Coordinates of C-alpha atoms in Angstrom, one line a residue:
Chain A
G160 CA 21.0 10.9 105.8
E161 CA 19.4 13.0 108.5
D162 CA 15.8 12.5 109.7
V163 CA 13.5 15.5 109.7
E164 CA 10.0 14.7 110.8
Q165 CA 6.8 16.7 110.5
S166 CA 3.1 16.1 111.1
L167 CA 1.3 15.6 107.9
F168 CA -1.8 17.8 108.2
L169 CA -2.9 21.0 110.0
S170 CA -6.3 22.7 109.6
V171 CA -7.0 26.2 111.1
R172 CA -9.6 28.9 110.7
E173 CA -8.8 32.1 108.9
G174 CA -7.5 34.7 111.4
D175 CA -6.3 32.1 113.9
S176 CA -2.6 31.3 114.4
S177 CA -1.0 28.2 112.9
V178 CA 1.8 26.3 114.5
I179 CA 3.7 23.8 112.4
N180 CA 6.2 21.6 114.2
C181 CA 9.3 19.8 113.1
T182 CA 11.8 17.5 114.8
Y183 CA 15.3 16.6 113.5
T184 CA 18.1 14.3 114.4
D185 CA 21.3 16.2 113.3
S186 CA 22.7 17.9 116.3
S187 CA 25.3 19.6 114.1
S188 CA 22.7 21.6 112.1
T189 CA 24.0 25.0 111.3
Y190 CA 20.9 26.5 109.8
L191 CA 17.3 25.5 109.9
Y192 CA 14.7 26.6 107.4
W193 CA 11.0 26.8 106.6
Y194 CA 9.9 26.5 103.0
K195 CA 6.4 26.9 101.4
Q196 CA 5.3 24.9 98.4
E197 CA 2.1 25.7 96.5
P198 CA 0.6 23.5 93.8
G199 CA 2.6 23.8 90.5
A200 CA 5.2 26.1 92.1
G201 CA 8.7 25.5 93.3
L202 CA 9.7 25.7 96.9
Q203 CA 9.8 29.2 98.4
L204 CA 12.1 30.1 101.3
L205 CA 10.0 31.7 104.0
T206 CA 12.5 32.1 106.8
Y207 CA 15.5 30.5 108.4
I208 CA 17.2 30.5 111.8
F209 CA 20.8 30.1 112.7
S210 CA 21.4 27.3 115.2
N211 CA 22.6 29.5 118.0
M212 CA 19.4 31.4 118.1
D213 CA 16.2 30.5 120.0
M214 CA 13.7 32.7 118.2
K215 CA 13.4 34.7 115.0
Q216 CA 10.4 36.9 114.1
D217 CA 9.7 38.1 110.5
Q218 CA 6.4 39.9 110.2
R219 CA 3.7 37.3 110.7
L220 CA 6.2 34.4 111.0
T221 CA 7.8 33.4 114.3
V222 CA 10.4 30.6 114.3
L223 CA 11.2 28.9 117.6
L224 CA 14.2 26.6 118.0
N225 CA 14.8 24.2 120.9
K226 CA 18.2 22.9 120.2
K227 CA 18.2 20.6 123.2
D228 CA 15.1 18.8 122.1
K229 CA 15.9 19.2 118.4
H230 CA 12.5 20.8 117.8
L231 CA 11.7 23.6 115.4
S232 CA 8.4 25.3 115.0
L233 CA 6.8 27.9 112.7
R234 CA 4.0 30.1 113.9
I235 CA 2.0 32.0 111.4
A236 CA -0.1 34.8 112.9
D237 CA -3.4 35.8 111.5
T238 CA -3.5 32.9 109.0
Q239 CA -5.0 33.7 105.7
T240 CA -6.5 31.5 102.9
G241 CA -3.4 32.3 100.8
D242 CA -1.3 30.6 103.5
S243 CA -2.8 27.2 102.5
A244 CA 0.1 25.2 101.2
I245 CA 2.6 22.5 102.1
Y246 CA 5.3 23.7 104.5
F247 CA 8.7 22.0 104.8
C248 CA 11.3 22.3 107.4
A249 CA 14.9 21.7 106.3
E250 CA 18.3 21.7 107.9
S251 CA 21.9 21.9 106.7
E252 CA 25.1 21.4 108.6
T253 CA 27.7 22.3 106.0
G254 CA 25.7 24.1 103.3
N255 CA 25.4 22.8 99.8
Q256 CA 23.3 19.8 100.9
F257 CA 19.9 20.2 102.6
Y258 CA 17.7 17.7 104.4
F259 CA 14.0 18.3 104.1
G260 CA 11.1 17.0 106.2
T261 CA 8.1 15.2 104.8
G262 CA 6.0 18.4 104.7
T263 CA 2.9 19.6 106.6
S264 CA -0.2 20.4 104.5
L265 CA -1.9 23.5 106.0
T266 CA -5.5 24.1 105.2
V267 CA -7.0 27.4 106.1
I268 CA -10.8 27.4 106.5
P269 CA -12.5 30.6 105.6
Chain B
D1114 CA 14.3 37.9 85.2
A1115 CA 12.5 34.6 84.7
G1116 CA 14.0 33.0 87.8
V1117 CA 14.8 29.3 87.6
T1118 CA 13.3 27.6 84.6
Q1119 CA 13.0 23.8 84.0
S1120 CA 12.1 21.8 81.0
P1121 CA 10.1 19.9 80.2
T1122 CA 7.2 20.5 82.6
H1123 CA 5.9 16.9 82.3
L1124 CA 7.4 13.8 80.9
I1125 CA 6.2 10.2 80.5
K1126 CA 8.7 7.4 80.0
T1127 CA 8.7 3.6 80.2
R1128 CA 10.9 1.4 82.4
G1129 CA 14.5 1.0 81.1
Q1130 CA 14.4 4.2 79.1
Q1131 CA 16.7 7.2 79.6
V1132 CA 15.7 10.8 80.4
T1133 CA 17.3 14.2 80.4
L1134 CA 15.9 17.1 82.4
R1135 CA 17.1 20.6 81.9
C1136 CA 17.5 23.6 84.2
S1137 CA 18.4 27.2 83.6
P1138 CA 19.5 29.0 86.8
K1139 CA 18.4 32.5 87.8
S1140 CA 20.5 35.1 86.1
G1141 CA 23.9 35.5 87.8
H1142 CA 23.7 32.3 89.8
D1143 CA 26.6 29.9 89.4
T1144 CA 25.5 26.8 91.4
V1145 CA 22.8 24.3 90.6
S1146 CA 21.4 21.7 92.8
W1147 CA 19.0 18.9 91.9
Y1148 CA 16.4 17.3 94.2
Q1149 CA 13.9 14.5 93.8
Q1150 CA 10.5 14.9 95.4
A1151 CA 8.4 11.7 95.4
L1152 CA 4.7 12.1 95.9
G1153 CA 3.8 13.0 99.5
Q1154 CA 7.5 13.3 100.4
G1155 CA 10.0 16.1 101.0
P1156 CA 12.7 16.8 98.4
Q1157 CA 15.8 14.6 98.5
F1158 CA 19.2 15.9 97.5
I1159 CA 20.6 14.3 94.3
F1160 CA 23.7 16.4 93.6
Q1161 CA 25.1 19.9 93.2
Y1162 CA 27.1 21.4 90.4
Y1163 CA 29.6 24.2 90.6
E1164 CA 32.2 25.2 88.0
E1165 CA 31.0 22.4 85.8
E1166 CA 31.9 19.8 88.4
E1167 CA 29.7 17.6 90.6
R1168 CA 30.7 19.0 94.0
Q1169 CA 28.5 17.0 96.3
R1170 CA 26.2 14.0 95.9
G1171 CA 23.4 12.5 97.9
N1172 CA 22.4 8.9 98.3
F1173 CA 21.5 8.2 94.6
P1174 CA 22.8 5.5 92.3
D1175 CA 25.1 6.1 89.4
R1176 CA 22.1 5.9 87.1
F1177 CA 21.7 9.5 88.1
S1178 CA 24.2 11.8 86.4
G1179 CA 24.4 15.4 85.5
H1180 CA 26.3 18.1 83.8
Q1181 CA 26.8 21.8 84.1
F1182 CA 27.6 24.0 81.1
P1183 CA 29.7 27.1 80.9
N1184 CA 26.6 29.3 81.0
Y1185 CA 25.7 27.6 84.4
S1186 CA 22.7 25.7 83.0
S1187 CA 22.5 22.1 84.0
E1188 CA 21.1 18.7 82.9
L1189 CA 20.0 15.8 85.0
N1190 CA 20.2 12.4 83.3
V1191 CA 18.6 9.2 84.5
N1192 CA 19.4 5.9 82.9
A1193 CA 17.6 2.6 83.1
L1194 CA 14.5 4.2 84.5
L1195 CA 12.6 2.4 87.3
L1196 CA 9.0 2.8 88.4
G1197 CA 10.4 4.3 91.6
D1198 CA 12.0 7.1 89.7
S1199 CA 8.6 8.7 89.1
A1200 CA 8.7 12.0 91.0
L1201 CA 8.9 15.7 90.7
Y1202 CA 12.5 16.8 89.9
L1203 CA 13.4 20.2 91.3
C1204 CA 16.3 22.3 90.3
A1205 CA 17.6 25.1 92.7
S1206 CA 20.1 27.8 91.8
S1207 CA 22.2 29.8 94.1
L1208 CA 25.5 31.7 94.5
E1209 CA 28.6 29.8 95.7
S1210 CA 29.1 32.7 98.1
D1211 CA 25.8 31.8 99.7
R1212 CA 26.2 28.1 100.4
F1213 CA 23.7 28.2 103.3
W1214 CA 21.1 29.6 101.0
T1215 CA 20.1 32.4 103.3
D1216 CA 20.0 35.1 100.6
T1217 CA 20.0 33.8 97.0
Q1218 CA 18.5 30.4 96.6
Y1219 CA 15.6 29.9 94.2
F1220 CA 13.8 26.7 93.2
G1221 CA 12.3 26.0 89.8
P1222 CA 8.8 24.7 89.4
G1223 CA 10.1 21.2 88.7
T1224 CA 9.7 18.5 86.0
R1225 CA 7.1 15.8 86.7
L1226 CA 8.5 12.5 85.5
T1227 CA 6.2 9.5 85.3
V1228 CA 7.7 6.1 84.6
L1229 CA 5.3 3.5 83.3

């Protein structure tokens, strides 16, 4: 399978920006995704980016894709306590099967 | 609409036993995927069902099998349970027309399986 790597933990102060990083090995990825998982809840799709794009902005979320370095990042502006969760990046080449990273636990300090 | 529902919520089994987990997709969805999420890890793809057939399978042994019913609901069966099968099992439903999950994919809350 494909490798998708993330740092394990991130801690930020409320109101600051958070940047969560991800690296992947599959150069044929078609779409890349960011998911959020809160305790006791399923995975929630936050945003996605098509592989021929460099950047996508969606309200407080900004996704940056560096295809050459196989690096994906998610920036959350004005981070709130409700943003505390585990964030997963994922990629898919052909659809139907998705490879997820190990997850980054974001803690927002009030 | 209840979204994706899974049952049971929690399950405790012993090694060697068999288990069946159930998933009801979001109304109107025709495709069901199953993922295994071990503690502290990301979800790993087990298999996907569409039109009552296993369409794609991840790197899981034959002890893992499934079924999709005409109403699109699905079951995941695991035989000869091992301690390493302890995990959160997630079901995701989607539409075949959205195979890249950009519009219609939803995950259920999961079934927590503990194997003793």
